XYZ file of C-alpha atoms in Angstrom:
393
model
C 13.188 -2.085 2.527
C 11.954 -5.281 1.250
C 13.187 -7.945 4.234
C 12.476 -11.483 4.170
C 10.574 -10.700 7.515
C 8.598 -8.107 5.963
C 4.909 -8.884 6.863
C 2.884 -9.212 3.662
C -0.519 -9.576 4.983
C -0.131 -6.490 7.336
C 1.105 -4.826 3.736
C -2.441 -5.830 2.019
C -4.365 -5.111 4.863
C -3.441 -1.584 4.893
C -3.594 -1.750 1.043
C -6.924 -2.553 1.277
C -8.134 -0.408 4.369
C -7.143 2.616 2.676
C -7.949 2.579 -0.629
C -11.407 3.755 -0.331
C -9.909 7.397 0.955
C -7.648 7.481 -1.849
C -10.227 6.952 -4.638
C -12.227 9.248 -2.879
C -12.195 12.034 -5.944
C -13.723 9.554 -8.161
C -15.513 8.408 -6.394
C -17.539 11.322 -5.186
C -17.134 12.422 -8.942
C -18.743 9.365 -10.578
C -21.291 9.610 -7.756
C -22.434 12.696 -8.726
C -22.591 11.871 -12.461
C -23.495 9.303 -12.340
C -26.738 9.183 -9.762
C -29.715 11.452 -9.216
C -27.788 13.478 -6.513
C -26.190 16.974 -6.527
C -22.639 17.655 -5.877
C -22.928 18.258 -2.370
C -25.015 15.089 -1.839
C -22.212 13.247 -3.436
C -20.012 14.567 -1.213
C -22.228 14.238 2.282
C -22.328 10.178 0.286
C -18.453 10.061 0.400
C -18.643 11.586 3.815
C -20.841 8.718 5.200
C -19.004 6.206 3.835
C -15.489 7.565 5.692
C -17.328 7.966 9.075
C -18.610 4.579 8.740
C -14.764 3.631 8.758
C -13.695 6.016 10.979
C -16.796 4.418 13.593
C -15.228 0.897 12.828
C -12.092 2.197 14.148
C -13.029 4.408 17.481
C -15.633 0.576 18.031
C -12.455 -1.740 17.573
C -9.391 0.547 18.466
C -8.667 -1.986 21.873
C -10.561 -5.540 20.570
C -8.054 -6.660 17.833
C -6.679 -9.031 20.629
C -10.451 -10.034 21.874
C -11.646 -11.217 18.310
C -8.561 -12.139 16.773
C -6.727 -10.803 13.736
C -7.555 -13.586 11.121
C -11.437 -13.387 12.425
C -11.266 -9.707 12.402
C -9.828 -8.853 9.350
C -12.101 -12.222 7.474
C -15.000 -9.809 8.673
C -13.954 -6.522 7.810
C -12.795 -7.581 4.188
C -16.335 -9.582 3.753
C -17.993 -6.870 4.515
C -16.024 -4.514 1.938
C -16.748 -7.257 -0.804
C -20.125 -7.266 0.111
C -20.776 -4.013 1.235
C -19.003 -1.725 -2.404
C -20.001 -4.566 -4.418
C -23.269 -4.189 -3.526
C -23.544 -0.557 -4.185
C -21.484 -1.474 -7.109
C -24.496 -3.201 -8.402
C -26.957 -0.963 -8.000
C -28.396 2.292 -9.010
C -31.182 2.990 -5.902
C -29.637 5.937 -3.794
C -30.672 4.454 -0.531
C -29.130 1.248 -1.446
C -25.790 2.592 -2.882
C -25.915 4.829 0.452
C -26.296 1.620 2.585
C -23.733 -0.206 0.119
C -21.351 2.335 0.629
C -20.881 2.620 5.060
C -21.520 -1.288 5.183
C -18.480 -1.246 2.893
C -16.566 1.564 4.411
C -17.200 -0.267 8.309
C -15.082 -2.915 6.831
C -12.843 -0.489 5.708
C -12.453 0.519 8.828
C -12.006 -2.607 10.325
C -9.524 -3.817 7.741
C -7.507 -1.082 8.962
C -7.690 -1.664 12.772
C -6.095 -4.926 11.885
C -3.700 -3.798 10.047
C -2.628 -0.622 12.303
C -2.416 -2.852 15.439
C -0.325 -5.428 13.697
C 1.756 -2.406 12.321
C 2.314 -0.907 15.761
C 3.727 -4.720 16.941
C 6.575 -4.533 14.652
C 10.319 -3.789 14.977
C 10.252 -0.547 12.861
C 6.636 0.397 12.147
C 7.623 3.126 9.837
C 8.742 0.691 7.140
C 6.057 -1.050 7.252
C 3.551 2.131 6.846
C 5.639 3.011 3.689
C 5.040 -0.168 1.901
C 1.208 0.362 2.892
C 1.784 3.668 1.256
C 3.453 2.476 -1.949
C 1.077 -0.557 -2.421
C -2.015 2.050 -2.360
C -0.703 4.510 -4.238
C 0.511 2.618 -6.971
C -2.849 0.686 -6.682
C -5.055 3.941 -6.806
C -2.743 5.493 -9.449
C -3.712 2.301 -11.738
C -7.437 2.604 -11.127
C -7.407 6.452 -11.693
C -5.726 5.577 -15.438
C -8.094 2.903 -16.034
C -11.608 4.063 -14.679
C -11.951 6.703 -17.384
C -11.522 4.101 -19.908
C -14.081 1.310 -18.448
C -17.339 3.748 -19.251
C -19.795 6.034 -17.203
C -21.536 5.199 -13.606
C -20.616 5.002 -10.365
C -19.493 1.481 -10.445
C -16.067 1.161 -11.098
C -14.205 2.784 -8.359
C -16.514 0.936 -5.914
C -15.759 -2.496 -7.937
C -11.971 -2.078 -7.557
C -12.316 -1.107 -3.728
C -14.802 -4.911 -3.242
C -12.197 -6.470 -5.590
C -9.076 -5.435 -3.773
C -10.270 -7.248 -0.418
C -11.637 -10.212 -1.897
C -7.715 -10.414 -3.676
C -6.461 -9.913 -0.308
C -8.478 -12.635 1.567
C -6.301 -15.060 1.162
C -3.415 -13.365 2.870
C -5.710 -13.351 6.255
C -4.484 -17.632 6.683
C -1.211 -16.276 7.782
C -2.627 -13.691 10.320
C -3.045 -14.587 14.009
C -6.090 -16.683 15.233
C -5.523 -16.001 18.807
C -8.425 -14.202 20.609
C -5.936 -13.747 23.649
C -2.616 -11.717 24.345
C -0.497 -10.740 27.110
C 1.736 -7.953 26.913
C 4.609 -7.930 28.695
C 5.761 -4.427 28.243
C 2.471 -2.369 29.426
C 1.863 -2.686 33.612
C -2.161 -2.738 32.901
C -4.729 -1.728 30.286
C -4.471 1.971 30.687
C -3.290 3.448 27.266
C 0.384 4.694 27.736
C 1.643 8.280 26.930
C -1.736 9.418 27.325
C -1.073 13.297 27.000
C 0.530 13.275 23.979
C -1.768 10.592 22.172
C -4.759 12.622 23.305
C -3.001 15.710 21.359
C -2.543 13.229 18.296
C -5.566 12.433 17.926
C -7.175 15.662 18.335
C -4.907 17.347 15.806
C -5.595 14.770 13.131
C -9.116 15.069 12.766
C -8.077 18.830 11.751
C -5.053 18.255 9.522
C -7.327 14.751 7.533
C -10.394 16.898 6.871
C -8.000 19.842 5.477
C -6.304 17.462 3.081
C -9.519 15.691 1.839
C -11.347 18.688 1.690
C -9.485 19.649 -1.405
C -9.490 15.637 -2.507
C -12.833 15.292 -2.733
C -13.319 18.043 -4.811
C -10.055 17.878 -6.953
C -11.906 16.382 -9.813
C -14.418 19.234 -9.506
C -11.867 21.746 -9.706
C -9.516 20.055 -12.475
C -13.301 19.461 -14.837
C -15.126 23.078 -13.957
C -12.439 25.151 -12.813
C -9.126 24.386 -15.110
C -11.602 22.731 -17.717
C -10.214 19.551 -18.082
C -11.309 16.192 -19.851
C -11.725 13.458 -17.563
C -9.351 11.930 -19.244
C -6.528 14.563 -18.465
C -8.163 14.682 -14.640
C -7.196 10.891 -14.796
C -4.030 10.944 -15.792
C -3.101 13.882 -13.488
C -3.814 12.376 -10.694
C -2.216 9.240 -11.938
C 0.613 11.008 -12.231
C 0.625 12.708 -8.524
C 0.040 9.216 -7.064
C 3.147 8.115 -9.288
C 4.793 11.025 -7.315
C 3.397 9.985 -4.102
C 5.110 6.559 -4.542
C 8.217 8.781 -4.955
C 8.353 10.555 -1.408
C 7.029 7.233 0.037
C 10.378 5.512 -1.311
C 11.892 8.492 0.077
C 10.519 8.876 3.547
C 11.621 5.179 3.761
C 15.344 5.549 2.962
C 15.642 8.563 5.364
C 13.935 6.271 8.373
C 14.513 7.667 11.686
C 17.281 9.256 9.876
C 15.722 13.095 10.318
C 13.494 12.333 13.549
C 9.745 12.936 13.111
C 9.195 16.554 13.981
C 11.105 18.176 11.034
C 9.435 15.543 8.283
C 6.059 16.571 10.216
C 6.182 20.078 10.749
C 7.710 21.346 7.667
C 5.984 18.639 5.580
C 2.201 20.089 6.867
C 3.613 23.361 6.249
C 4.633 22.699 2.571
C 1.506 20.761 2.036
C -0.298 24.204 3.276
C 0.777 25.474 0.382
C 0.469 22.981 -2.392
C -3.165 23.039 -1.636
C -3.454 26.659 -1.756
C -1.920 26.105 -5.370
C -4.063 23.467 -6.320
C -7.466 25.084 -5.396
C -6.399 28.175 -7.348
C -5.583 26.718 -10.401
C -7.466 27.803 -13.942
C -5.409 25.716 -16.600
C -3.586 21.826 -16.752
C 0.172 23.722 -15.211
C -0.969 25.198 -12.191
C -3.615 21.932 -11.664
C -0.947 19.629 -12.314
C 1.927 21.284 -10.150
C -0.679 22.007 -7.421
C -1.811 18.188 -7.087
C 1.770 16.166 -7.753
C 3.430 18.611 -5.556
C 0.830 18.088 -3.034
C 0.715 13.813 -3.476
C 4.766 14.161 -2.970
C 4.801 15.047 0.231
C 1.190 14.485 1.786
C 2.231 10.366 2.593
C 5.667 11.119 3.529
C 4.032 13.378 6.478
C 1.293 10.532 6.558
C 3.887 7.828 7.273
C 5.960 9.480 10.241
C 2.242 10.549 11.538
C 1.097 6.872 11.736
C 4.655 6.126 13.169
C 4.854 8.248 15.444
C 1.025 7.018 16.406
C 2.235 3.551 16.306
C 5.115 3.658 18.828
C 3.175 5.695 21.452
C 1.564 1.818 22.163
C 3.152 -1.243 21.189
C -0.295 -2.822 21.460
C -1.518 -0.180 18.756
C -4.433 1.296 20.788
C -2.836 4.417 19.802
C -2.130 3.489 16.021
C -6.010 2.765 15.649
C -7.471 5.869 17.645
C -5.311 8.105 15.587
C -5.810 6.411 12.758
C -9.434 6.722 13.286
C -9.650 10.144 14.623
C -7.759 10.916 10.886
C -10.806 8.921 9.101
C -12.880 11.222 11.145
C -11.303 14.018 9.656
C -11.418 12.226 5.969
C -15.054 12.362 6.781
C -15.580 15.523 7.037
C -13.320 16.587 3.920
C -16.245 16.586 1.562
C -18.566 17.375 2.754
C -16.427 20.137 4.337
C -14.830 20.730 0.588
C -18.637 20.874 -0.957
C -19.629 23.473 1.004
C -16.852 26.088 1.291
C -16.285 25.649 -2.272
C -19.874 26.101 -3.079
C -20.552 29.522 -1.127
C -16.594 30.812 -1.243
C -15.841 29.281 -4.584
C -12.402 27.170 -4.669
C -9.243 29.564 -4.479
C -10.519 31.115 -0.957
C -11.437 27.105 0.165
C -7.489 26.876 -0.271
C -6.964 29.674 1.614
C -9.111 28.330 4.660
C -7.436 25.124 4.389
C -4.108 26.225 4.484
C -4.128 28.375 7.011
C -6.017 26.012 9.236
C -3.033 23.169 8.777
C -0.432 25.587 9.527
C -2.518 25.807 12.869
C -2.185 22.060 13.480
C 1.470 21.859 12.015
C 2.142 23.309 15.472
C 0.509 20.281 17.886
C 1.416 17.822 15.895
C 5.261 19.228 15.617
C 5.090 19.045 19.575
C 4.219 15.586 20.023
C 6.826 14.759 18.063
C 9.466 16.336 19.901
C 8.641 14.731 23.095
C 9.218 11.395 21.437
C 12.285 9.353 21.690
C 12.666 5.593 21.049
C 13.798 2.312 22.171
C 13.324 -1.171 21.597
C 12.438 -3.932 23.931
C 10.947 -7.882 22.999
C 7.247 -9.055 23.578
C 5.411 -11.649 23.539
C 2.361 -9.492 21.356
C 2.333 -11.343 18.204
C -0.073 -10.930 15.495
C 2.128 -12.441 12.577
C 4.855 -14.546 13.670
C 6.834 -11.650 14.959
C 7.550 -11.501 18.823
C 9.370 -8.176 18.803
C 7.805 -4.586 18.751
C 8.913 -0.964 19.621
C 8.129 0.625 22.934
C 8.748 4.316 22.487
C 8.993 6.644 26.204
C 8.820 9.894 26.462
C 11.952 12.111 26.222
């Protein structure tokens, strides 16, 4: 897994994009105790924050080439730094609110860097699931050491600004070109446009189903099972740990069991972890519900985003996706607030499992209809020159 050609700053840049999503719980948790603002209006904060990325994304999904990688991802990280350490720094609502989508824009942009760089490589997959492992085992370390570092909303928002500015220097070894020609694509029409237009409207759904139960995980694991802080910490420390697990996993099997079975039957087992997970009144059923759920949620995440990724070799398709899932992350708590505070959480699970056994279907389709091939470029965005152009079956 770990090649000499591996591309590092891709790696961080992904690292970086998406750790906002996965500190999410804490995030909207410290928010809430930690400001003048209810639990919903934490959640609608965390919301803004993810559509903010999500906008950066839709905004920048076919421009990566027109600005330049280094540029592009110089901006996006500056902005992070500037935009969570700023609401880092403060306690005014407004300004934590502004703080907060300044820093969740470069988020966003951060991770169209990353995704079309991603897409440009010989075997995006791999690449995903070092993303994966670098964030998890990332977030997993902030979630043991957050409850030790004192009350307020700062810390989670400190590690996010801190993360980019450590990753800043790994932009001198992106790409400064502003211009590329493609040699594989006949014009600027997005390829496979069917079955990208079916990824990307399925995501939306099956993001906002997961985060709906992630931004209010802390919720249910302090009111609900009646958990310390402490013990919420180290659970989800632990579920990351597993999530770096089935990310180890999903890259040893590779292409090794297609897309559509780690897809489908993934979203389909994930249906019912968070079923568990909402339902749960003591540490056991908490526990197995979220580390069962953090085990297979970035497997499925990875072929998703691979399966995104080779539908373009540019990575139009990587970002959009990836985008229309931040869309989805957006809605998760504010989605998770409000079903869980008129339904109460066990029937929230309910609602969100049945609704991603819905979308295992579209997305289990795409993914049949996909086979691959390789072919050489001249798309770089590291110093790689070769990237996968997948046609339809």
């Amino acid at each position: 897994m770990f090649a000499r050609t591996t591309p590092w700053p891709l790696v961080a840049l992904f690292t970086a994009g998406y750790l906002a999503p996965y500190l999410l719980p804490t995030t909207v948790g410290r928010l809430d105790s930690g400001l003048p603002v209810s639990a919903t209006q934490a959640g609608v904060i965390g919301s803004a924050l993810l559509l903010s990325s999500a906008a950066a994304g839709f905004l920048l999904a076919s421009r990566v080439d027109r600005f330049g990688p280094r540029a592009l991802a110089r901006a996006g990280l500056l902005l992070a730094v500037l935009g969570y350490g700023g609401a880092a720094l403060t306690t005014h609502v407004p300004a934590v609110v502004a703080g907060a989508m300044a820093g969740g824009f470069g988020s966003g942009t951060i991770t169209a860097v990353a995704a079309t760089g991603i897409a440009a490589q010989r075997d995006p997959h791999r690449i995903t699931t070092l993303g994966l492992l670098g964030v998890s085992a990332l977030a997993g370390a902030v979630y043991l050491t957050v409850p030790h570092l004192g009350p307020g909303h700062a810390q989670p928002l400190a590690a996010i600004a801190l993360t980019a500015l450590a990753v800043w220097p790994l932009t001198s070894r992106l790409s400064p070109r502003t211009a590329r020609t493609v040699a594989v694509t006949s014009g600027p029409r997005l390829p496979h446009l069917r079955s990208g237009l079916l990824l990307a409207a399925a995501m939306p759904c099956w993001s906002a189903a997961q985060n709906s139960l992630w931004g209010v995980s802390g919720r249910i694991g302090l009111t609900q099972a009646h958990l310390s802080e402490v013990t919420v910490g180290a659970v989800f420390a632990v579920a990351l740990g597993a999530g770096l697990l089935g990310v180890v996993g999903a890259g040893g099997l590779g292409p090794r069991l297609g897309q559509a079975l780690p897809i489908g039957l993934g979203t389909v087992l994930i249906a019912g972890c968070i079923a568990l997970s909402a339902s749960a009144t003591d540490l056991t059923t908490f526990a197995s519900g979220e580390i069962a759920w953090n085990l297979v949620y970035p497997v499925v995440l990875s072929y998703v985003i691979g399966l995104a990724a080779s539908l373009d070799p540019r990575g139009r398709w990587a970002v959009l996706v990836g985008s229309a899932s931040s869309l989805g992350t957006a809605m998760g708590p504010m989605t998770g607030s409000l079903l869980s505070a008129r339904a109460g959480f066990p029937a929230m699970g309910t609602v969100l499992a049945v609704g991603l056994l819905a979308v295992a279907i579209p997305l289990t389709a795409v993914a049949l209809r996909r086979r691959t091939t390789t072919v050489t470029t001249a798309y770089p965005v590291l110093a790689e020159e070769t990237v996968r152009l997948d046609v339809a079956a």
